[in-house]
Short mmCIF file of C-alpha atoms and ligand atoms in Angstrom, two decimals:
data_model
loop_
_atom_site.label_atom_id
_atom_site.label_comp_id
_atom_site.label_asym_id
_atom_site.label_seq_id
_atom_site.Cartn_x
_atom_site.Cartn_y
_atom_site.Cartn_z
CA UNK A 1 5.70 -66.60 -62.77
CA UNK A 2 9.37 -65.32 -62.17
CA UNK A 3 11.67 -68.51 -63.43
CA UNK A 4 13.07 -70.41 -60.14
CA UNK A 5 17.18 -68.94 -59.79
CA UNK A 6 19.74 -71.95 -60.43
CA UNK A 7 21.68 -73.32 -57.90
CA UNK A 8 24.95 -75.76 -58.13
CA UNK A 9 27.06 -77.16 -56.12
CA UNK A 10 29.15 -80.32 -55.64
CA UNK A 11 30.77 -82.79 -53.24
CA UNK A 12 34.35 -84.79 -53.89
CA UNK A 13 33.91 -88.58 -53.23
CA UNK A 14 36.02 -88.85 -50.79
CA UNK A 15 34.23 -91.42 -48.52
CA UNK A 16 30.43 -91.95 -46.83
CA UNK A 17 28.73 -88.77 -45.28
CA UNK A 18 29.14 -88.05 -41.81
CA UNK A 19 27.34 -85.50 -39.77
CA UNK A 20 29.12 -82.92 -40.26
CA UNK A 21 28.37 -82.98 -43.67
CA UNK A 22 24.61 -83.67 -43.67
CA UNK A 23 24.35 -80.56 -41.21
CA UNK A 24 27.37 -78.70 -43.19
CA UNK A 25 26.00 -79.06 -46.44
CA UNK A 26 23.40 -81.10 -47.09
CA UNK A 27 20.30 -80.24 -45.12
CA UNK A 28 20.30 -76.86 -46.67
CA UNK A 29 20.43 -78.79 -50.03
CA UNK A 30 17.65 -80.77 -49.17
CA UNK A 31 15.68 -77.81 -48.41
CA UNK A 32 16.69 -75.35 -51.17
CA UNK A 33 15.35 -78.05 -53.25
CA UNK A 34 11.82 -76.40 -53.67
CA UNK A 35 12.76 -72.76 -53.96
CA UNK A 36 15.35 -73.46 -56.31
CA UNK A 37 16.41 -74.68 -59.76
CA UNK A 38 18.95 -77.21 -58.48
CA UNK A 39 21.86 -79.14 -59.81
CA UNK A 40 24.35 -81.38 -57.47
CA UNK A 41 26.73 -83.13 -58.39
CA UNK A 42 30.03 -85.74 -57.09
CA UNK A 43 32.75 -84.42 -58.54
CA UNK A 44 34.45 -87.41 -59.01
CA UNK A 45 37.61 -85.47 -61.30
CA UNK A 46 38.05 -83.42 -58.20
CA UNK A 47 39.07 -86.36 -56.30
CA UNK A 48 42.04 -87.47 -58.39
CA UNK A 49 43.66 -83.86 -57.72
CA UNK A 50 44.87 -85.09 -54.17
CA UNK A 51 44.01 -88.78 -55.17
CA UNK A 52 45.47 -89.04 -58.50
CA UNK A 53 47.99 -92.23 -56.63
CA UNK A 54 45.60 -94.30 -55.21
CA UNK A 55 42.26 -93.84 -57.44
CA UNK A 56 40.33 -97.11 -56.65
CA UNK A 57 37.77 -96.20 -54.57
CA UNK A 58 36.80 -93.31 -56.43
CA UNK A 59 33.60 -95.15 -57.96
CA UNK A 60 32.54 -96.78 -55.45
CA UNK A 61 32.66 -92.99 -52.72
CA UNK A 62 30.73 -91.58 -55.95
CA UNK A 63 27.84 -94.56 -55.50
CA UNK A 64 28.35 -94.44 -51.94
CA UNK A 65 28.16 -90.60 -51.60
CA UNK A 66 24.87 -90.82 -54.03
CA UNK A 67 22.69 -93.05 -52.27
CA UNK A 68 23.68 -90.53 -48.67
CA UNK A 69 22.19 -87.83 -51.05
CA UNK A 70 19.24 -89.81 -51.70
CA UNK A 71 18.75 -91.41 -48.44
CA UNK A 72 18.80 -87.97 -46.68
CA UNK A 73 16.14 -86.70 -49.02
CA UNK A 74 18.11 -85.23 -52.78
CA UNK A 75 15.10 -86.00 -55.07
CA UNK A 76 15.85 -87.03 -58.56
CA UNK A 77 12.25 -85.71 -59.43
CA UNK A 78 13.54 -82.00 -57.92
CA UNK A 79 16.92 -81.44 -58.76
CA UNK A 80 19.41 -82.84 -60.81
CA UNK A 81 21.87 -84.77 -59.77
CA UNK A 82 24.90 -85.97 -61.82
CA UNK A 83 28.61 -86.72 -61.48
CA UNK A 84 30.79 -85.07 -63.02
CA UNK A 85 33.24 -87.74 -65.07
CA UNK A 86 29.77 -88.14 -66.71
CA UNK A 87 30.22 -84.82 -68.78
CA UNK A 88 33.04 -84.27 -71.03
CA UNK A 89 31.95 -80.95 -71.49
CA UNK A 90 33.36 -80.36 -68.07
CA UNK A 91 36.77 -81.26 -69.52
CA UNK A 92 36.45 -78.85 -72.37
CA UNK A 93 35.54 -75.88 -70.53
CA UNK A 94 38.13 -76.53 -67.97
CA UNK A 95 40.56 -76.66 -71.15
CA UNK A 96 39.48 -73.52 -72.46
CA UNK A 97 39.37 -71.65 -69.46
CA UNK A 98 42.59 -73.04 -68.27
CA UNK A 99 44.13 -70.46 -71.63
CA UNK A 100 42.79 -67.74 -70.04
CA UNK A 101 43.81 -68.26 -66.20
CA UNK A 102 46.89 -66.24 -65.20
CA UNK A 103 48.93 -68.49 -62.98
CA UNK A 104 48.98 -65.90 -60.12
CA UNK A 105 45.28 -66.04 -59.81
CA UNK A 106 46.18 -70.05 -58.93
CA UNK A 107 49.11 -69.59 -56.86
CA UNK A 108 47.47 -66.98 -54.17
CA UNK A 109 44.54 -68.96 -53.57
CA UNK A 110 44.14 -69.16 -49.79
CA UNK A 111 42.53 -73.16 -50.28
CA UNK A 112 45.97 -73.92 -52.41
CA UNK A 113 48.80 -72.80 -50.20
CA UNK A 114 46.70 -74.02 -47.02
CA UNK A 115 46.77 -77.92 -48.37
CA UNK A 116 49.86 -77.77 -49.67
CA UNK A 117 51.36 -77.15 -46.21
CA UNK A 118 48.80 -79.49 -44.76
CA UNK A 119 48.49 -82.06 -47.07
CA UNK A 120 52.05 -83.50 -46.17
CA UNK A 121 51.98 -86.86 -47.62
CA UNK A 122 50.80 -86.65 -50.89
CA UNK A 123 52.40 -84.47 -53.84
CA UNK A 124 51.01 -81.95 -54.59
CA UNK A 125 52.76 -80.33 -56.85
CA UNK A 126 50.76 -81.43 -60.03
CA UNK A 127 49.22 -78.80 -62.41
CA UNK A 128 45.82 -80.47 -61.64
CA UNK A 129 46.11 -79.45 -58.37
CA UNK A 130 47.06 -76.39 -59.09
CA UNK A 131 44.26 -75.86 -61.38
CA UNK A 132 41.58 -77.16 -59.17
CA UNK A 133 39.58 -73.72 -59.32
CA UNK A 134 39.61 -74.16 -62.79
CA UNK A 135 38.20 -76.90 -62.72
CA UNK A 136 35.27 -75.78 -60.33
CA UNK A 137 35.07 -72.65 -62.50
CA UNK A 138 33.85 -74.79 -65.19
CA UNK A 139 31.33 -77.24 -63.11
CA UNK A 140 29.91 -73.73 -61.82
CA UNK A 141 28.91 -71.68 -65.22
CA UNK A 142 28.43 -74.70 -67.45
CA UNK A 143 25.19 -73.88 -65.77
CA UNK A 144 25.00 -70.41 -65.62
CA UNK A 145 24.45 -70.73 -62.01
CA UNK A 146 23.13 -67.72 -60.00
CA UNK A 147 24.47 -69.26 -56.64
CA UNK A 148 26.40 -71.67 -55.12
CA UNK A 149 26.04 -72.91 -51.82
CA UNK A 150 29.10 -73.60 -50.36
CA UNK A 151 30.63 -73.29 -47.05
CA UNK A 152 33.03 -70.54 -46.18
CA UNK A 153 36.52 -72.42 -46.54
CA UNK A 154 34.82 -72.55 -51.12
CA UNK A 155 34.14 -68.94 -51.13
CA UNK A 156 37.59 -68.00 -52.40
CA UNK A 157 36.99 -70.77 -55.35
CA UNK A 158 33.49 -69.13 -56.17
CA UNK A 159 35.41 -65.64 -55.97
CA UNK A 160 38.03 -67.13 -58.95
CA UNK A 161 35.07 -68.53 -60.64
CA UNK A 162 33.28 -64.93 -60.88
CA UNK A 163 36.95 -63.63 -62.13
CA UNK A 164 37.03 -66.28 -64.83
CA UNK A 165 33.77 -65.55 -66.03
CA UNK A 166 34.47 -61.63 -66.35
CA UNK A 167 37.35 -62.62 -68.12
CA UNK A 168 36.12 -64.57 -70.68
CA UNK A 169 33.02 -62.23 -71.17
CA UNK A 170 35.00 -59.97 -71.75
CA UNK A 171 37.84 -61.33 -73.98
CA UNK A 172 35.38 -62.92 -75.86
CA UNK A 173 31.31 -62.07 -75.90
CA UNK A 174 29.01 -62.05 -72.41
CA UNK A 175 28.22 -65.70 -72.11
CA UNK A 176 28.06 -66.23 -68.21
CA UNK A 177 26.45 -64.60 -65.61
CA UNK A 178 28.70 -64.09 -62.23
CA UNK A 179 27.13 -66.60 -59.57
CA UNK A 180 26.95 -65.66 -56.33
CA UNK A 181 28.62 -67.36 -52.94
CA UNK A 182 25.67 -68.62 -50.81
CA UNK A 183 27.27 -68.89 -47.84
CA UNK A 184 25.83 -72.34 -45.47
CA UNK A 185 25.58 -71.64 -42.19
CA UNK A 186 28.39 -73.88 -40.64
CA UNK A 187 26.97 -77.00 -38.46
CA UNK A 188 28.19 -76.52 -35.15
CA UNK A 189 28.66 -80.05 -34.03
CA UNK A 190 31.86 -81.40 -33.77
CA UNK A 191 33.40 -84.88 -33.95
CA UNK A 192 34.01 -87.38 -30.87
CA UNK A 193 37.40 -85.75 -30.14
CA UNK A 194 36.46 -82.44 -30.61
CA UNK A 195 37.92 -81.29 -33.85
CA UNK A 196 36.11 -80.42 -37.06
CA UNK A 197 34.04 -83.65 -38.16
CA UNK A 198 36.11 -85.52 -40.36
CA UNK A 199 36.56 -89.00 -41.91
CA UNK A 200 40.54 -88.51 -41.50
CA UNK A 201 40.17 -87.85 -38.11
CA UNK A 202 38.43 -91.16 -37.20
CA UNK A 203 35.85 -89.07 -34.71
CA UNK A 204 33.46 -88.66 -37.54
CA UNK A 205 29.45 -90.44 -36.78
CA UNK A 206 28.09 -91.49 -40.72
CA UNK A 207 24.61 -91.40 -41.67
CA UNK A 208 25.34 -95.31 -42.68
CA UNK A 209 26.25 -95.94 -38.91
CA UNK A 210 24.26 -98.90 -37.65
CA UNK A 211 22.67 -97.97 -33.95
CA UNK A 212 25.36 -100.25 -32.10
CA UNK A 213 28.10 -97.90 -33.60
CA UNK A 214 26.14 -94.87 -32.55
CA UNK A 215 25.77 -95.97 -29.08
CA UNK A 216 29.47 -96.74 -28.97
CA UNK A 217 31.14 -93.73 -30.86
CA UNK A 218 28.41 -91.75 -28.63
CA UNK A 219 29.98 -93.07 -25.01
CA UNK A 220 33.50 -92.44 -26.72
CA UNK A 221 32.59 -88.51 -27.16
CA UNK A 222 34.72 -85.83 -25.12
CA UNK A 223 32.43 -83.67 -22.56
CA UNK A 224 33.08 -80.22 -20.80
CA UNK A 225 36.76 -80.83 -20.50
CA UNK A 226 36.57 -78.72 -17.14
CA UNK A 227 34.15 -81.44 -15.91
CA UNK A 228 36.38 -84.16 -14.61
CA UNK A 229 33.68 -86.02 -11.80
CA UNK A 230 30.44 -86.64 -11.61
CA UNK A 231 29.91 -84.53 -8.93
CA UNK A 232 31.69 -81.42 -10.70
CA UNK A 233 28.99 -79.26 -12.36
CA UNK A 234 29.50 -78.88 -15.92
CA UNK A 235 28.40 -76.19 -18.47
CA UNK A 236 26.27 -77.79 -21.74
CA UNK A 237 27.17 -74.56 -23.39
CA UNK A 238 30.97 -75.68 -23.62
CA UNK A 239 29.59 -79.02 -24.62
CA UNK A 240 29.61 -81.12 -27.93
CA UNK A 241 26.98 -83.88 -26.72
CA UNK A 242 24.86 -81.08 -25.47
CA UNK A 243 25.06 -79.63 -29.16
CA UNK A 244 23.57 -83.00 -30.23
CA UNK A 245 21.33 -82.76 -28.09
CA UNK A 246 20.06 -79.75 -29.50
CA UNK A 247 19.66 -81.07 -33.15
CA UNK A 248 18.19 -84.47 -31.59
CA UNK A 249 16.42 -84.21 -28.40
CA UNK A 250 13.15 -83.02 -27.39
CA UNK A 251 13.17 -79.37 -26.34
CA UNK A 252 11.71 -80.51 -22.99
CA UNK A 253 14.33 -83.18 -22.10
CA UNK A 254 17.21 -80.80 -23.64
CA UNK A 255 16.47 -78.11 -21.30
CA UNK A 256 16.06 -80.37 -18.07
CA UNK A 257 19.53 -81.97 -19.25
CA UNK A 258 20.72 -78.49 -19.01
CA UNK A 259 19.67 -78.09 -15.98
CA UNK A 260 21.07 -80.88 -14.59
CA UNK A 261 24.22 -80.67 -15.99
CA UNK A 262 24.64 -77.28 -14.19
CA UNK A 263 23.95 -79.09 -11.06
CA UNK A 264 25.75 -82.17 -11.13
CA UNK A 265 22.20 -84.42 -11.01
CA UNK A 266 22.99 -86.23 -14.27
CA UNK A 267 26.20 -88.00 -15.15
CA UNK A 268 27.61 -87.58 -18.77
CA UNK A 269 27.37 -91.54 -19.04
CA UNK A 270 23.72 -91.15 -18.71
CA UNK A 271 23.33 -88.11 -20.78
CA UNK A 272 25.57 -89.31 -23.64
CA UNK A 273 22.73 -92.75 -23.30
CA UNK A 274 19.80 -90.28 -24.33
CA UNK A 275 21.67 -88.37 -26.88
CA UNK A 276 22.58 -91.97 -28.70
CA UNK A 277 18.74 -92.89 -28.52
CA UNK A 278 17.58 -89.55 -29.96
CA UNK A 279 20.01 -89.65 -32.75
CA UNK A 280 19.56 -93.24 -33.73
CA UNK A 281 15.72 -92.35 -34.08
CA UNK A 282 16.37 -89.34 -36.12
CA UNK A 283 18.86 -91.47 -38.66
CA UNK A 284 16.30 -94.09 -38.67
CA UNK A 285 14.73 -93.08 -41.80
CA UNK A 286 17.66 -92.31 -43.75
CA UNK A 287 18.85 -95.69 -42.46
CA UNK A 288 16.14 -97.38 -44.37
CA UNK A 289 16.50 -95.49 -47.08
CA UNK A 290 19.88 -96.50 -47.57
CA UNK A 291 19.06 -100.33 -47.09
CA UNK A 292 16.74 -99.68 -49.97
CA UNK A 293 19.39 -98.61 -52.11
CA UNK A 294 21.83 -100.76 -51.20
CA UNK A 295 19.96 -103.45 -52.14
CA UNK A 296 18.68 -101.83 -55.07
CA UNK A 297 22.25 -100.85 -56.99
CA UNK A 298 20.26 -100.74 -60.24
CA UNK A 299 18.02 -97.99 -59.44
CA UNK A 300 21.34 -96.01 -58.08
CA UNK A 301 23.09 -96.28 -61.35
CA UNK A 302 19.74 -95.11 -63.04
CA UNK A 303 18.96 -92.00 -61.34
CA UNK A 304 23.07 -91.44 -62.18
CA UNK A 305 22.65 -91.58 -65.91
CA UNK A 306 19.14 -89.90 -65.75
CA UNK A 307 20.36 -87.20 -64.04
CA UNK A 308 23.91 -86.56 -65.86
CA UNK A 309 21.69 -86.79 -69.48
CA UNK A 310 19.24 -83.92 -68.04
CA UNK A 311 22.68 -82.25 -67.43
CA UNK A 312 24.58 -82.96 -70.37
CA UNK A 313 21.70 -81.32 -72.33
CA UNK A 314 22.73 -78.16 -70.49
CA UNK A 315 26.18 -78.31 -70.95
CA UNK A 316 26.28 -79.34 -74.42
CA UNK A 317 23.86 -75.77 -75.20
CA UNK A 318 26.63 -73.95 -73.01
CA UNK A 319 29.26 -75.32 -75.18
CA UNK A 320 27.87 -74.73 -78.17
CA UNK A 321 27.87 -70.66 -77.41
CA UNK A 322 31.42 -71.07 -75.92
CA UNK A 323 32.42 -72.54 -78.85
CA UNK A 324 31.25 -70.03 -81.02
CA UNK A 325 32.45 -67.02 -78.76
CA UNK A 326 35.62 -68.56 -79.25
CA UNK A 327 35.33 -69.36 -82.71
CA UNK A 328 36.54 -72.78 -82.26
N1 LIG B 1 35.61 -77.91 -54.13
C1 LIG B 1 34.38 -78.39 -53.57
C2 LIG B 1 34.68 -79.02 -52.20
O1 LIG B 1 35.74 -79.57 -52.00
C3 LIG B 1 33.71 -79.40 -54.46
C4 LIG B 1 33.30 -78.80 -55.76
C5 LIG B 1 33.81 -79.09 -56.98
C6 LIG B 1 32.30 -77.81 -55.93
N2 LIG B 1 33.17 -78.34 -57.93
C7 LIG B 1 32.25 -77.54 -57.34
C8 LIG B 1 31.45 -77.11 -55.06
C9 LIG B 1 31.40 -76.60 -57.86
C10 LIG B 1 30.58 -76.16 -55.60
C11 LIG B 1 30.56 -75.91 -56.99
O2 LIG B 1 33.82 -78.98 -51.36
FE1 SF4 B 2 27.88 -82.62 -21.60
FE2 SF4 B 2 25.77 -83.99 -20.81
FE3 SF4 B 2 28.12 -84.27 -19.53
FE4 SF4 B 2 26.72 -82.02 -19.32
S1 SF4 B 2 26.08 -84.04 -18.62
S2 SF4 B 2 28.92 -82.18 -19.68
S3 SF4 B 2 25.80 -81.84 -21.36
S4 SF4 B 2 27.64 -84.85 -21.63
#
């Protein structure tokens, strides 16, 4: 039997999933789970780069953003699954590798210049920040990863990753293999407003939503613009709910919605009603899930340390030959 390829990739705790994330990310996680060797992780040192002022609910995203995983079907028994602050070793390779960075590989990162125009409040300005890609360099071939699914906007950060690793083969002796990009396909559902799903935003639905707040953020979602009346016929294909409905309605009632939505026979009141009551089914197991796990904090924190020891193990044998590469 061919060995299974390795797979990493990583989340910042920045708050409880949404749906944009459990489509974006981490229903391809969930199902790479059996086909590949698989490590996730929160990467909780991540989060101080924009969050380094206001670091307090750091711990409590990471538990938060670990029992999502779990409730949406991350298996301790498949994969492993760590955070990050749990291995030093993260630290030391990000130290090491920082030495042989040049600056301008930092500075003309696309992800870089975008949030530093973005990001207005917050200084940025930090040499963490800048070295974020460093950082993720590390977390990447501390495993030796062969791929790394990410979405498109982390592609230029697993492109600086390969660079660091040819680098230090080559300045040194071959001790990483270049992992590959493998690219998610990008959810199409949007939040209530329209924009990219996002907890900033406030138009985000999470997986920890009770049904009452489904129902409500549901009625609260934006339509065909062009469709101003009842008696206007919209187009589902211009539609957010209708892409909902896709993910969470029978085929059956999804195409007779599209029908009527063509032909002004249902209201978006009315059709927003049946997209609530499909999705609130659909979370209904991860809902439970979650209870379980909130109530059970113990059994969080142990499938933490369980997980970051099966990792540690790796990264302490990685160390070990970059040490000696090094001659450190
Ligand atoms: N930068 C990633 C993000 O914001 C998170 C991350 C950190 C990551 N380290 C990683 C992703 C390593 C993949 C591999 O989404
Ligand atoms: Fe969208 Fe449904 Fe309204 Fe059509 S009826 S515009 S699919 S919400």
């Amino acid at each position: 039997m061919t060995q299974k390829k390795r797979i990493l990739s990583g989340m910042r705790p920045t708050g409880k999933l949404h749906l944009g994330n459990l489509h974006g990310a981490l229903a391809n996680w969930v199902e790479m789970q059996d086909q590949y060797d698989c490590f996730f992780f929160i990467a909780d040192w991540h989060a101080l780069t924009t969050d380094y002022e206001d670091t307090g609910s750091v711990s409590d995203y990471t538990k938060q953003v670990m029992i999502d995983w779990l409730s949406a079907g991350l298996s301790p028994d498949k994969s492993t699954l760590f955070v990050q602050s749990h291995i030093k070793e993260h630290a030391e390779l990000f130290l090491i590798l920082s030495m042989i960075t040049p600056v301008p590989w930092l500075e003309r990162n696309p992800t870089y210049k975008d949030q530093m125009t973005q990001i207005a409040d917050k200084d940025l300005t930090t040499f963490g920040f800048l070295g974020y890609p460093v950082l993720q360099a590390a977390d990447i071939i501390m495993y030796k990863a062969d791929g790394v699914p990410v979405g498109i906007d982390q592609v230029p950060h697993v492109e600086i990753t390969r660079e660091i690793a040819r680098r230090f083969n080559h300045l040194y002796t071959n001790v990483f293999p270049e992992p590959e990009a493998f690219l998610t396909k990008t959810s199409k559902i949007l939040g209530l407003d329209r924009r990219k799903m996002s907890k900033s935003y406030n138009n985000a639905i999470f997986l920890a939503d009770s049904p009452a707040d489904i129902s409500a953020k549901a009625s609260r979602m934006i339509t065909d613009p062009q469709r101003a009346r009842k008696s206007d016929p919209g187009d589902p294909n211009v539609c957010n709910v209708f892409e909902f409905h896709k993910l969470y309605t029978d085929q059956g009632t999804t195409d007779d919605i599209a029908e009527k939505c063509r032909t002004a026979k249902i209201g978006c009141v009315e059709c927003k009603k049946i997209m609530a009551e499909g999705l609130i089914t659909a979370l209904e197991p991860i809902r439970e899930k979650r209870k379980h796990y909130e109530e059970n904090p113990k059994l969080v924190a142990d499938i933490i340390v369980t997980g970051s020891n099966k990792a540690r193990e790796v990264a302490q044998r990685t160390m070990e030959e970059v040490r000696s590469a090094v001659k450190i």
